[in-house]
Amino acid sequence: MIFVSTLEIIPGNTDKALELVKKVVPPEDIKILYFLQMFGKPDFYLIFEAPNEEKAMDFILEFSPFLESSTQLGVPVEEL
């Protein structure tokens, strides 16, 4: 399953958020496809594969102390 997350730095947490995203190590069953810093909002896009929604949620919650997130399930167009 492919997930697309937007991450926005919580005001006052820029240094801690940047430190966190630079050091992120996903669990063995999570594969980061793209982790992009944006010029503008949102601050980051994180596109990753996870075996299910529960594992995806556990992974993305690691960012919650310093970043607000929104995550959607992505479906490749060729699978429609």
Tab-separated table of N, CA and C in Angstrom:
chain	number	residue	atom	x	y	z
A	1	MET	N	0.843	-1.172	0.000
A	1	MET	CA	0.000	0.000	0.000
A	1	MET	C	0.892	1.241	0.000
A	2	ILE	N	0.485	2.225	-0.794
A	2	ILE	CA	1.245	3.470	-0.891
A	2	ILE	C	0.499	4.569	-0.136
A	3	PHE	N	1.247	5.317	0.663
A	3	PHE	CA	0.684	6.409	1.444
A	3	PHE	C	1.402	7.703	1.089
A	4	VAL	N	0.641	8.801	1.062
A	4	VAL	CA	1.189	10.130	0.800
A	4	VAL	C	0.858	11.000	2.007
A	5	SER	N	1.898	11.516	2.646
A	5	SER	CA	1.720	12.363	3.829
A	5	SER	C	2.253	13.755	3.556
A	6	THR	N	1.525	14.744	4.048
A	6	THR	CA	2.045	16.100	4.091
A	6	THR	C	2.423	16.375	5.540
A	7	LEU	N	3.530	17.058	5.714
A	7	LEU	CA	4.027	17.378	7.052
A	7	LEU	C	4.304	18.874	7.124
A	8	GLU	N	3.783	19.514	8.163
A	8	GLU	CA	4.032	20.936	8.378
A	8	GLU	C	4.643	21.131	9.752
A	9	ILE	N	5.715	21.908	9.795
A	9	ILE	CA	6.407	22.163	11.055
A	9	ILE	C	5.498	22.956	11.988
A	10	ILE	N	5.382	22.488	13.218
A	10	ILE	CA	4.626	23.206	14.239
A	10	ILE	C	5.456	24.431	14.637
A	11	PRO	N	4.868	25.636	14.614
A	11	PRO	CA	5.635	26.845	14.931
A	11	PRO	C	6.444	26.700	16.224
A	12	GLY	N	7.702	27.162	16.144
A	12	GLY	CA	8.604	27.093	17.285
A	12	GLY	C	9.406	25.808	17.351
A	13	ASN	N	9.200	24.903	16.402
A	13	ASN	CA	9.872	23.601	16.424
A	13	ASN	C	10.734	23.342	15.194
A	14	THR	N	11.141	24.386	14.494
A	14	THR	CA	11.865	24.208	13.237
A	14	THR	C	13.127	23.375	13.408
A	15	ASP	N	13.986	23.743	14.351
A	15	ASP	CA	15.252	23.020	14.524
A	15	ASP	C	15.020	21.556	14.880
A	16	LYS	N	14.099	21.301	15.800
A	16	LYS	CA	13.822	19.925	16.221
A	16	LYS	C	13.188	19.121	15.091
A	17	ALA	N	12.317	19.753	14.311
A	17	ALA	CA	11.672	19.064	13.189
A	17	ALA	C	12.698	18.690	12.128
A	18	LEU	N	13.591	19.614	11.797
A	18	LEU	CA	14.617	19.324	10.793
A	18	LEU	C	15.551	18.220	11.258
A	19	GLU	N	15.910	18.240	12.528
A	19	GLU	CA	16.751	17.178	13.081
A	19	GLU	C	16.046	15.822	12.971
A	20	LEU	N	14.760	15.806	13.270
A	20	LEU	CA	13.987	14.564	13.215
A	20	LEU	C	13.904	14.010	11.791
A	21	VAL	N	13.577	14.855	10.814
A	21	VAL	CA	13.420	14.339	9.451
A	21	VAL	C	14.748	13.894	8.846
A	22	LYS	N	15.848	14.516	9.252
A	22	LYS	CA	17.161	14.101	8.741
A	22	LYS	C	17.590	12.748	9.281
A	23	LYS	N	17.085	12.383	10.462
A	23	LYS	CA	17.527	11.153	11.117
A	23	LYS	C	16.502	10.027	11.038
A	24	VAL	N	15.412	10.227	10.314
A	24	VAL	CA	14.348	9.219	10.299
A	24	VAL	C	14.862	7.887	9.741
A	25	VAL	N	14.586	6.841	10.477
A	25	VAL	CA	14.907	5.481	10.046
A	25	VAL	C	13.600	4.692	10.123
A	26	PRO	N	13.047	4.339	8.967
A	26	PRO	CA	11.766	3.644	9.002
A	26	PRO	C	11.921	2.215	9.512
A	27	PRO	N	10.847	1.663	10.058
A	27	PRO	CA	10.876	0.254	10.447
A	27	PRO	C	11.139	-0.617	9.217
A	28	GLU	N	11.500	-1.850	9.457
A	28	GLU	CA	11.867	-2.769	8.378
A	28	GLU	C	10.752	-2.950	7.346
A	29	ASP	N	9.502	-2.868	7.777
A	29	ASP	CA	8.384	-3.114	6.861
A	29	ASP	C	7.847	-1.841	6.193
A	30	ILE	N	8.538	-0.715	6.376
A	30	ILE	CA	8.172	0.557	5.740
A	30	ILE	C	9.272	0.920	4.747
A	31	LYS	N	8.871	1.290	3.533
A	31	LYS	CA	9.842	1.715	2.520
A	31	LYS	C	9.517	3.149	2.102
A	32	ILE	N	10.455	4.067	2.355
A	32	ILE	CA	10.275	5.455	1.929
A	32	ILE	C	10.584	5.534	0.437
A	33	LEU	N	9.612	5.990	-0.342
A	33	LEU	CA	9.803	6.156	-1.780
A	33	LEU	C	10.359	7.538	-2.088
A	34	TYR	N	9.785	8.556	-1.452
A	34	TYR	CA	10.247	9.936	-1.599
A	34	TYR	C	10.018	10.674	-0.288
A	35	PHE	N	10.991	11.493	0.087
A	35	PHE	CA	10.836	12.392	1.235
A	35	PHE	C	11.351	13.738	0.746
A	36	LEU	N	10.440	14.655	0.485
A	36	LEU	CA	10.770	15.906	-0.182
A	36	LEU	C	10.499	17.111	0.703
A	37	GLN	N	11.476	18.022	0.788
A	37	GLN	CA	11.235	19.312	1.427
A	37	GLN	C	10.739	20.247	0.339
A	38	MET	N	9.692	21.008	0.637
A	38	MET	CA	9.069	21.862	-0.357
A	38	MET	C	9.452	23.324	-0.129
A	39	PHE	N	9.432	24.097	-1.197
A	39	PHE	CA	9.576	25.545	-1.102
A	39	PHE	C	8.165	26.106	-0.988
A	40	GLY	N	7.670	26.182	0.221
A	40	GLY	CA	6.302	26.612	0.475
A	40	GLY	C	5.592	25.578	1.328
A	41	LYS	N	4.275	25.705	1.409
A	41	LYS	CA	3.488	24.796	2.241
A	41	LYS	C	2.905	23.687	1.389
A	42	PRO	N	2.821	22.487	1.890
A	42	PRO	CA	3.330	22.028	3.174
A	42	PRO	C	4.854	22.008	3.166
A	43	ASP	N	5.436	21.835	4.327
A	43	ASP	CA	6.894	21.849	4.433
A	43	ASP	C	7.531	20.605	3.820
A	44	PHE	N	6.850	19.453	3.945
A	44	PHE	CA	7.392	18.192	3.436
A	44	PHE	C	6.287	17.336	2.829
A	45	TYR	N	6.666	16.541	1.830
A	45	TYR	CA	5.849	15.426	1.343
A	45	TYR	C	6.620	14.155	1.644
A	46	LEU	N	5.936	13.178	2.183
A	46	LEU	CA	6.528	11.875	2.473
A	46	LEU	C	5.671	10.825	1.776
A	47	ILE	N	6.267	10.126	0.835
A	47	ILE	CA	5.564	9.075	0.098
A	47	ILE	C	6.239	7.763	0.457
A	48	PHE	N	5.451	6.830	0.984
A	48	PHE	CA	6.038	5.588	1.480
A	48	PHE	C	5.100	4.409	1.285
A	49	GLU	N	5.683	3.219	1.340
A	49	GLU	CA	4.921	1.976	1.280
A	49	GLU	C	4.869	1.373	2.672
A	50	ALA	N	3.705	0.852	3.027
A	50	ALA	CA	3.514	0.156	4.300
A	50	ALA	C	2.580	-1.024	4.044
A	51	PRO	N	2.703	-2.071	4.840
A	51	PRO	CA	1.868	-3.253	4.601
A	51	PRO	C	0.383	-3.033	4.895
A	52	ASN	N	0.062	-2.061	5.764
A	52	ASN	CA	-1.338	-1.801	6.108
A	52	ASN	C	-1.455	-0.425	6.766
A	53	GLU	N	-2.696	-0.013	7.007
A	53	GLU	CA	-2.950	1.310	7.580
A	53	GLU	C	-2.397	1.453	8.990
A	54	GLU	N	-2.465	0.391	9.769
A	54	GLU	CA	-1.973	0.453	11.151
A	54	GLU	C	-0.472	0.730	11.192
A	55	LYS	N	0.292	0.031	10.359
A	55	LYS	CA	1.747	0.253	10.318
A	55	LYS	C	2.060	1.661	9.814
A	56	ALA	N	1.287	2.132	8.835
A	56	ALA	CA	1.489	3.485	8.311
A	56	ALA	C	1.241	4.521	9.404
A	57	MET	N	0.171	4.333	10.165
A	57	MET	CA	-0.159	5.270	11.238
A	57	MET	C	0.933	5.279	12.307
A	58	ASP	N	1.396	4.102	12.708
A	58	ASP	CA	2.458	4.031	13.714
A	58	ASP	C	3.703	4.776	13.245
A	59	PHE	N	4.048	4.619	11.965
A	59	PHE	CA	5.231	5.276	11.420
A	59	PHE	C	5.058	6.795	11.404
A	60	ILE	N	3.944	7.273	10.899
A	60	ILE	CA	3.764	8.715	10.747
A	60	ILE	C	3.626	9.412	12.095
A	61	LEU	N	3.153	8.703	13.103
A	61	LEU	CA	3.030	9.303	14.438
A	61	LEU	C	4.386	9.617	15.065
A	62	GLU	N	5.464	9.027	14.544
A	62	GLU	CA	6.806	9.355	15.038
A	62	GLU	C	7.138	10.833	14.825
A	63	PHE	N	6.472	11.465	13.871
A	63	PHE	CA	6.744	12.866	13.551
A	63	PHE	C	5.909	13.840	14.381
A	64	SER	N	4.918	13.335	15.107
A	64	SER	CA	3.917	14.189	15.752
A	64	SER	C	4.434	15.167	16.808
A	65	PRO	N	5.574	14.929	17.460
A	65	PRO	CA	5.996	15.946	18.437
A	65	PRO	C	6.322	17.310	17.807
A	66	PHE	N	6.747	17.322	16.536
A	66	PHE	CA	7.233	18.560	15.934
A	66	PHE	C	6.576	18.915	14.600
A	67	LEU	N	5.789	17.987	14.044
A	67	LEU	CA	5.163	18.221	12.740
A	67	LEU	C	3.703	17.783	12.761
A	68	GLU	N	2.849	18.572	12.106
A	68	GLU	CA	1.460	18.167	11.907
A	68	GLU	C	1.391	17.404	10.593
A	69	SER	N	0.650	16.312	10.582
A	69	SER	CA	0.613	15.486	9.380
A	69	SER	C	-0.805	15.239	8.898
A	70	SER	N	-0.893	14.953	7.623
A	70	SER	CA	-2.124	14.490	6.992
A	70	SER	C	-1.700	13.393	6.027
A	71	THR	N	-2.348	12.240	6.107
A	71	THR	CA	-1.933	11.088	5.305
A	71	THR	C	-3.117	10.520	4.540
A	72	GLN	N	-2.871	10.228	3.271
A	72	GLN	CA	-3.882	9.621	2.417
A	72	GLN	C	-3.321	8.348	1.789
A	73	LEU	N	-4.217	7.435	1.468
A	73	LEU	CA	-3.853	6.222	0.749
A	73	LEU	C	-3.808	6.556	-0.729
A	74	GLY	N	-2.709	6.199	-1.383
A	74	GLY	CA	-2.574	6.441	-2.813
A	74	GLY	C	-2.800	5.158	-3.599
A	75	VAL	N	-3.497	5.282	-4.722
A	75	VAL	CA	-3.739	4.138	-5.597
A	75	VAL	C	-3.117	4.457	-6.955
A	76	PRO	N	-2.156	3.636	-7.401
A	76	PRO	CA	-1.564	3.877	-8.719
A	76	PRO	C	-2.645	3.886	-9.807
A	77	VAL	N	-2.558	4.830	-10.721
A	77	VAL	CA	-3.561	4.981	-11.772
A	77	VAL	C	-3.715	3.695	-12.577
A	78	GLU	N	-2.621	2.997	-12.814
A	78	GLU	CA	-2.706	1.766	-13.610
A	78	GLU	C	-3.512	0.665	-12.912
A	79	GLU	N	-3.792	0.829	-11.632
A	79	GLU	CA	-4.591	-0.153	-10.903
A	79	GLU	C	-6.080	0.186	-10.900
A	80	LEU	N	-6.454	1.315	-11.492
A	80	LEU	CA	-7.870	1.707	-11.519
A	80	LEU	C	-8.648	0.866	-12.507
